[in-house]
Amino acid sequence: ASPATDSNATGIEAEFQLYLNQLAADLATVESVKATAAELTKLAQLPLQALRCIHRSCDTNSISKAIDEARAALQPSIDLLAKLGQQMPAGTYYKYHQLWREPVQQLCMAVTFISFLESDRLLSLEDAASQLGMAGDSDGGGGSTLHLDLEDYLFGLLLLASELARLSVNAVTAGRPDLPRRVADFARHLEAGFRLLNFKNDALRRRYDGLKYDMRKIEEVLYDVTVRKLE
């Protein structure tokens, strides 16, 4: 072989060694992000578990205790979201988004549920993101950084509607007939907001279809409370 041929072969081998190193680095990143996202999936359940205690006992003290426990349970997930933000290479948000979107939706539901319980107020996307230690969707830089995606926030609100429908039913049994009206007033505004949206995401549209069943349940409970004059 001529010196030129040997030199060309060496150059090709060196180039492919760089590719091999890059593939190894990419694999290591994927595995680390997957591991953190898997841990987040487990921990995101904890705030919801704390809040769901109010379905059994929803007096003022029980709700206050559940909120405190839920806030404490949120912190490990907030720490993991920060870790994900460090592990995720710039510009790769949508490459990895599927790994953490479900726990993030659940965390959105948790913080918006707390906001309702405390003040009957709908937590905005930006405020929800702030409470989770994330950037808002408008600050996400086109996917360059970890942020709260608009669709994940909306999924979280639809999960909240289902949770409120359940609370409305259980509140009457638990001796809190005032809660169904609070739930109904909040849910009506939430439904009115969703009606303004044009869904292009099939999964989100299907989840939105369930909102009418949640609303029907909420309105039925309120009607029953009103007729029986329990308030």
mmCIF file of C-alpha atoms in Angstrom:
data_model
loop_
_atom_site.group_PDB
_atom_site.id
_atom_site.type_symbol
_atom_site.label_atom_id
_atom_site.label_comp_id
_atom_site.label_asym_id
_atom_site.label_seq_id
_atom_site.Cartn_x
_atom_site.Cartn_y
_atom_site.Cartn_z
ATOM 1 C CA ALA A 1 0.000 0.000 0.000
ATOM 2 C CA SER A 2 1.195 3.442 -0.780
ATOM 3 C CA PRO A 3 1.886 5.996 1.993
ATOM 4 C CA ALA A 4 -1.090 8.012 0.759
ATOM 5 C CA THR A 5 -3.391 5.001 1.111
ATOM 6 C CA ASP A 6 -2.089 4.260 4.624
ATOM 7 C CA SER A 7 -2.570 7.883 5.612
ATOM 8 C CA ASN A 8 -6.133 7.894 4.271
ATOM 9 C CA ALA A 9 -6.995 4.701 6.161
ATOM 10 C CA THR A 10 -5.564 6.126 9.374
ATOM 11 C CA GLY A 11 -7.611 9.290 8.925
ATOM 12 C CA ILE A 12 -10.820 7.294 8.418
ATOM 13 C CA GLU A 13 -10.152 5.176 11.503
ATOM 14 C CA ALA A 14 -9.496 8.298 13.562
ATOM 15 C CA GLU A 15 -12.734 9.853 12.299
ATOM 16 C CA PHE A 16 -14.758 6.779 13.219
ATOM 17 C CA GLN A 17 -13.116 6.660 16.634
ATOM 18 C CA LEU A 18 -14.565 10.125 17.208
ATOM 19 C CA TYR A 19 -17.986 8.813 16.149
ATOM 20 C CA LEU A 20 -17.614 5.895 18.557
ATOM 21 C CA ASN A 21 -16.773 8.274 21.405
ATOM 22 C CA GLN A 22 -19.764 10.454 20.537
ATOM 23 C CA LEU A 23 -22.117 7.463 20.483
ATOM 24 C CA ALA A 24 -20.794 6.335 23.859
ATOM 25 C CA ALA A 25 -21.302 9.825 25.304
ATOM 26 C CA ASP A 26 -24.846 10.006 23.873
ATOM 27 C CA LEU A 27 -25.687 6.597 25.344
ATOM 28 C CA ALA A 28 -24.377 7.635 28.752
ATOM 29 C CA THR A 29 -26.554 10.778 28.627
ATOM 30 C CA VAL A 30 -29.641 8.802 27.634
ATOM 31 C CA GLU A 31 -29.122 6.295 30.436
ATOM 32 C CA SER A 32 -28.598 8.994 33.070
ATOM 33 C CA VAL A 33 -31.681 10.926 31.937
ATOM 34 C CA LYS A 34 -33.744 7.713 31.885
ATOM 35 C CA ALA A 35 -32.647 6.831 35.421
ATOM 36 C CA THR A 36 -33.533 10.285 36.766
ATOM 37 C CA ALA A 37 -36.883 10.303 34.929
ATOM 38 C CA ALA A 38 -37.726 6.860 36.343
ATOM 39 C CA GLU A 39 -37.015 8.108 39.848
ATOM 40 C CA LEU A 40 -39.135 11.201 39.176
ATOM 41 C CA THR A 41 -42.026 8.977 38.058
ATOM 42 C CA LYS A 42 -42.002 7.285 41.464
ATOM 43 C CA LEU A 43 -41.589 10.435 43.553
ATOM 44 C CA ALA A 44 -44.251 12.419 41.657
ATOM 45 C CA GLN A 45 -46.855 10.144 43.249
ATOM 46 C CA LEU A 46 -46.047 11.299 46.778
ATOM 47 C CA PRO A 47 -47.664 14.785 46.708
ATOM 48 C CA LEU A 48 -50.818 13.256 45.213
ATOM 49 C CA GLN A 49 -50.932 10.593 47.903
ATOM 50 C CA ALA A 50 -50.743 13.307 50.559
ATOM 51 C CA LEU A 51 -53.529 15.344 48.948
ATOM 52 C CA ARG A 52 -55.828 12.392 48.399
ATOM 53 C CA CYS A 53 -56.157 11.950 52.137
ATOM 54 C CA ILE A 54 -58.735 14.751 52.032
ATOM 55 C CA HIS A 55 -61.138 12.433 50.227
ATOM 56 C CA ARG A 56 -61.544 10.659 53.563
ATOM 57 C CA SER A 57 -61.429 13.688 55.836
ATOM 58 C CA CYS A 58 -61.796 17.203 54.441
ATOM 59 C CA ASP A 59 -62.278 19.432 57.455
ATOM 60 C CA THR A 60 -60.155 22.577 57.540
ATOM 61 C CA ASN A 61 -57.418 21.075 59.702
ATOM 62 C CA SER A 62 -57.166 17.940 57.565
ATOM 63 C CA ILE A 63 -56.886 19.980 54.379
ATOM 64 C CA SER A 64 -54.216 22.216 55.910
ATOM 65 C CA LYS A 65 -52.229 19.182 57.043
ATOM 66 C CA ALA A 66 -52.542 17.538 53.622
ATOM 67 C CA ILE A 67 -51.284 20.700 51.911
ATOM 68 C CA ASP A 68 -48.256 20.903 54.214
ATOM 69 C CA GLU A 69 -47.425 17.253 53.610
ATOM 70 C CA ALA A 70 -47.882 17.636 49.865
ATOM 71 C CA ARG A 71 -45.576 20.652 49.713
ATOM 72 C CA ALA A 72 -42.912 18.741 51.613
ATOM 73 C CA ALA A 73 -43.386 15.769 49.281
ATOM 74 C CA LEU A 74 -42.932 18.018 46.237
ATOM 75 C CA GLN A 75 -39.363 18.998 47.095
ATOM 76 C CA PRO A 76 -37.642 15.730 46.053
ATOM 77 C CA SER A 77 -39.349 15.973 42.658
ATOM 78 C CA ILE A 78 -38.307 19.614 42.306
ATOM 79 C CA ASP A 79 -34.715 18.553 43.027
ATOM 80 C CA LEU A 80 -34.934 15.833 40.363
ATOM 81 C CA LEU A 81 -36.307 18.277 37.799
ATOM 82 C CA ALA A 82 -33.295 20.493 38.447
ATOM 83 C CA LYS A 83 -31.059 17.443 37.975
ATOM 84 C CA LEU A 84 -32.761 16.637 34.676
ATOM 85 C CA GLY A 85 -32.153 20.189 33.535
ATOM 86 C CA GLN A 86 -28.435 19.703 34.169
ATOM 87 C CA GLN A 87 -28.285 16.281 32.495
ATOM 88 C CA MET A 88 -30.164 17.323 29.367
ATOM 89 C CA PRO A 89 -27.852 18.733 26.671
ATOM 90 C CA ALA A 90 -28.946 22.107 25.311
ATOM 91 C CA GLY A 91 -31.487 21.860 22.528
ATOM 92 C CA THR A 92 -32.551 18.272 23.272
ATOM 93 C CA TYR A 93 -35.742 18.919 25.283
ATOM 94 C CA TYR A 94 -38.079 17.261 22.785
ATOM 95 C CA LYS A 95 -35.694 14.338 22.308
ATOM 96 C CA TYR A 96 -36.208 13.319 25.944
ATOM 97 C CA HIS A 97 -39.572 14.921 26.745
ATOM 98 C CA GLN A 98 -41.532 11.647 26.663
ATOM 99 C CA LEU A 99 -39.433 10.313 29.539
ATOM 100 C CA TRP A 100 -40.760 12.820 32.062
ATOM 101 C CA ARG A 101 -43.982 14.260 30.663
ATOM 102 C CA GLU A 102 -46.324 12.008 32.698
ATOM 103 C CA PRO A 103 -44.784 12.753 36.129
ATOM 104 C CA VAL A 104 -44.629 16.449 35.242
ATOM 105 C CA GLN A 105 -48.351 16.380 34.416
ATOM 106 C CA GLN A 106 -49.013 14.785 37.809
ATOM 107 C CA LEU A 107 -46.881 17.402 39.545
ATOM 108 C CA CYS A 108 -48.859 20.113 37.716
ATOM 109 C CA MET A 109 -52.029 18.564 39.019
ATOM 110 C CA ALA A 110 -50.618 18.577 42.556
ATOM 111 C CA VAL A 111 -49.640 22.269 42.599
ATOM 112 C CA THR A 112 -52.890 23.367 40.929
ATOM 113 C CA PHE A 113 -54.873 21.257 43.405
ATOM 114 C CA ILE A 114 -53.076 22.959 46.290
ATOM 115 C CA SER A 115 -53.874 26.363 44.776
ATOM 116 C CA PHE A 116 -57.573 25.473 44.569
ATOM 117 C CA LEU A 117 -57.669 24.199 48.151
ATOM 118 C CA GLU A 118 -55.939 27.303 49.467
ATOM 119 C CA SER A 119 -57.667 30.036 47.484
ATOM 120 C CA ASP A 120 -60.001 28.613 44.782
ATOM 121 C CA ARG A 121 -57.544 30.171 42.330
ATOM 122 C CA LEU A 122 -56.379 28.665 39.049
ATOM 123 C CA LEU A 123 -52.602 28.549 39.061
ATOM 124 C CA SER A 124 -51.240 29.896 35.776
ATOM 125 C CA LEU A 125 -48.697 27.985 33.706
ATOM 126 C CA GLU A 126 -45.950 30.401 34.696
ATOM 127 C CA ASP A 127 -46.812 30.138 38.396
ATOM 128 C CA ALA A 128 -47.018 26.342 38.223
ATOM 129 C CA ALA A 129 -43.640 26.241 36.497
ATOM 130 C CA SER A 130 -42.162 28.530 39.137
ATOM 131 C CA GLN A 131 -43.418 26.316 41.957
ATOM 132 C CA LEU A 132 -41.786 23.323 40.279
ATOM 133 C CA GLY A 133 -38.512 25.166 39.762
ATOM 134 C CA MET A 134 -38.923 25.110 35.969
ATOM 135 C CA ALA A 135 -38.973 27.733 33.255
ATOM 136 C CA GLY A 136 -42.338 28.584 31.755
ATOM 137 C CA ASP A 137 -43.184 27.492 28.211
ATOM 138 C CA SER A 138 -42.523 30.982 26.856
ATOM 139 C CA ASP A 139 -39.027 30.876 28.417
ATOM 140 C CA GLY A 140 -38.163 27.424 27.098
ATOM 141 C CA GLY A 141 -36.034 28.733 24.283
ATOM 142 C CA GLY A 142 -37.640 26.556 21.627
ATOM 143 C CA GLY A 143 -36.730 23.395 23.485
ATOM 144 C CA SER A 144 -33.219 24.461 24.475
ATOM 145 C CA THR A 145 -33.905 24.147 28.215
ATOM 146 C CA LEU A 146 -36.063 22.100 30.558
ATOM 147 C CA HIS A 147 -39.398 23.892 30.881
ATOM 148 C CA LEU A 148 -43.065 23.301 31.622
ATOM 149 C CA ASP A 149 -44.654 22.481 28.287
ATOM 150 C CA LEU A 150 -48.086 24.012 27.645
ATOM 151 C CA GLU A 151 -49.661 20.653 26.796
ATOM 152 C CA ASP A 152 -48.312 19.092 29.998
ATOM 153 C CA TYR A 153 -49.814 21.963 31.983
ATOM 154 C CA LEU A 154 -53.182 21.462 30.260
ATOM 155 C CA PHE A 155 -53.057 17.724 30.930
ATOM 156 C CA GLY A 156 -52.420 18.567 34.580
ATOM 157 C CA LEU A 157 -55.538 20.760 34.664
ATOM 158 C CA LEU A 158 -57.664 17.986 33.175
ATOM 159 C CA LEU A 159 -56.322 15.592 35.804
ATOM 160 C CA LEU A 160 -57.262 18.218 38.381
ATOM 161 C CA ALA A 161 -60.853 18.318 37.068
ATOM 162 C CA SER A 162 -61.189 14.572 37.625
ATOM 163 C CA GLU A 163 -59.772 14.883 41.118
ATOM 164 C CA LEU A 164 -62.199 17.701 41.935
ATOM 165 C CA ALA A 165 -65.138 15.633 40.674
ATOM 166 C CA ARG A 166 -64.104 12.897 43.078
ATOM 167 C CA LEU A 167 -63.683 15.417 45.900
ATOM 168 C CA SER A 168 -67.154 16.826 45.241
ATOM 169 C CA VAL A 169 -68.714 13.405 45.793
ATOM 170 C CA ASN A 170 -66.635 12.539 48.852
ATOM 171 C CA ALA A 171 -67.033 15.959 50.497
ATOM 172 C CA VAL A 172 -70.742 15.420 51.037
ATOM 173 C CA THR A 173 -70.122 12.070 52.703
ATOM 174 C CA ALA A 174 -67.377 13.635 54.800
ATOM 175 C CA GLY A 175 -69.690 16.382 56.074
ATOM 176 C CA ARG A 176 -68.474 19.260 53.864
ATOM 177 C CA PRO A 177 -71.496 20.128 51.678
ATOM 178 C CA ASP A 178 -69.989 23.579 51.035
ATOM 179 C CA LEU A 179 -67.168 22.144 48.941
ATOM 180 C CA PRO A 180 -69.277 21.004 45.950
ATOM 181 C CA ARG A 181 -70.278 24.600 45.194
ATOM 182 C CA ARG A 182 -66.659 25.748 45.375
ATOM 183 C CA VAL A 183 -65.687 22.894 43.093
ATOM 184 C CA ALA A 184 -68.542 23.640 40.662
ATOM 185 C CA ASP A 185 -67.720 27.359 40.406
ATOM 186 C CA PHE A 186 -64.043 26.618 39.760
ATOM 187 C CA ALA A 187 -64.733 23.780 37.306
ATOM 188 C CA ARG A 188 -67.174 25.883 35.256
ATOM 189 C CA HIS A 189 -64.515 28.536 34.699
ATOM 190 C CA LEU A 190 -61.994 25.827 33.854
ATOM 191 C CA GLU A 191 -64.341 24.241 31.316
ATOM 192 C CA ALA A 192 -65.094 27.634 29.764
ATOM 193 C CA GLY A 193 -61.374 28.177 29.297
ATOM 194 C CA PHE A 194 -60.868 24.821 27.623
ATOM 195 C CA ARG A 195 -63.716 25.523 25.222
ATOM 196 C CA LEU A 196 -61.645 28.342 23.758
ATOM 197 C CA LEU A 197 -58.858 25.976 22.744
ATOM 198 C CA ASN A 198 -58.421 24.230 19.404
ATOM 199 C CA PHE A 199 -56.763 20.897 20.146
ATOM 200 C CA LYS A 200 -54.250 19.506 17.682
ATOM 201 C CA ASN A 201 -52.885 16.939 20.115
ATOM 202 C CA ASP A 202 -55.014 13.787 19.843
ATOM 203 C CA ALA A 203 -54.187 12.569 23.345
ATOM 204 C CA LEU A 204 -55.045 15.946 24.829
ATOM 205 C CA ARG A 205 -58.321 16.090 22.903
ATOM 206 C CA ARG A 206 -59.295 12.634 24.145
ATOM 207 C CA ARG A 207 -58.488 13.645 27.703
ATOM 208 C CA TYR A 208 -60.521 16.818 27.235
ATOM 209 C CA ASP A 209 -63.507 14.687 26.155
ATOM 210 C CA GLY A 210 -63.508 13.268 29.681
ATOM 211 C CA LEU A 211 -64.006 16.744 31.136
ATOM 212 C CA LYS A 212 -67.717 16.724 30.248
ATOM 213 C CA TYR A 213 -68.196 13.588 32.363
ATOM 214 C CA ASP A 214 -66.364 15.209 35.257
ATOM 215 C CA MET A 215 -68.569 18.282 34.889
ATOM 216 C CA ARG A 216 -71.711 16.154 34.809
ATOM 217 C CA LYS A 217 -70.685 14.457 38.050
ATOM 218 C CA ILE A 218 -69.860 17.809 39.685
ATOM 219 C CA GLU A 219 -73.183 19.353 38.628
ATOM 220 C CA GLU A 220 -75.141 16.307 39.811
ATOM 221 C CA VAL A 221 -73.570 16.500 43.259
ATOM 222 C CA LEU A 222 -74.260 20.222 43.501
ATOM 223 C CA TYR A 223 -77.878 19.698 42.417
ATOM 224 C CA ASP A 224 -78.335 17.010 45.051
ATOM 225 C CA VAL A 225 -76.820 19.236 47.754
ATOM 226 C CA THR A 226 -79.047 22.131 46.713
ATOM 227 C CA VAL A 227 -82.246 20.071 46.607
ATOM 228 C CA ARG A 228 -81.524 18.506 49.964
ATOM 229 C CA LYS A 229 -80.554 21.942 51.343
ATOM 230 C CA LEU A 230 -77.351 20.622 52.865
ATOM 231 C CA GLU A 231 -75.317 23.805 52.446
#
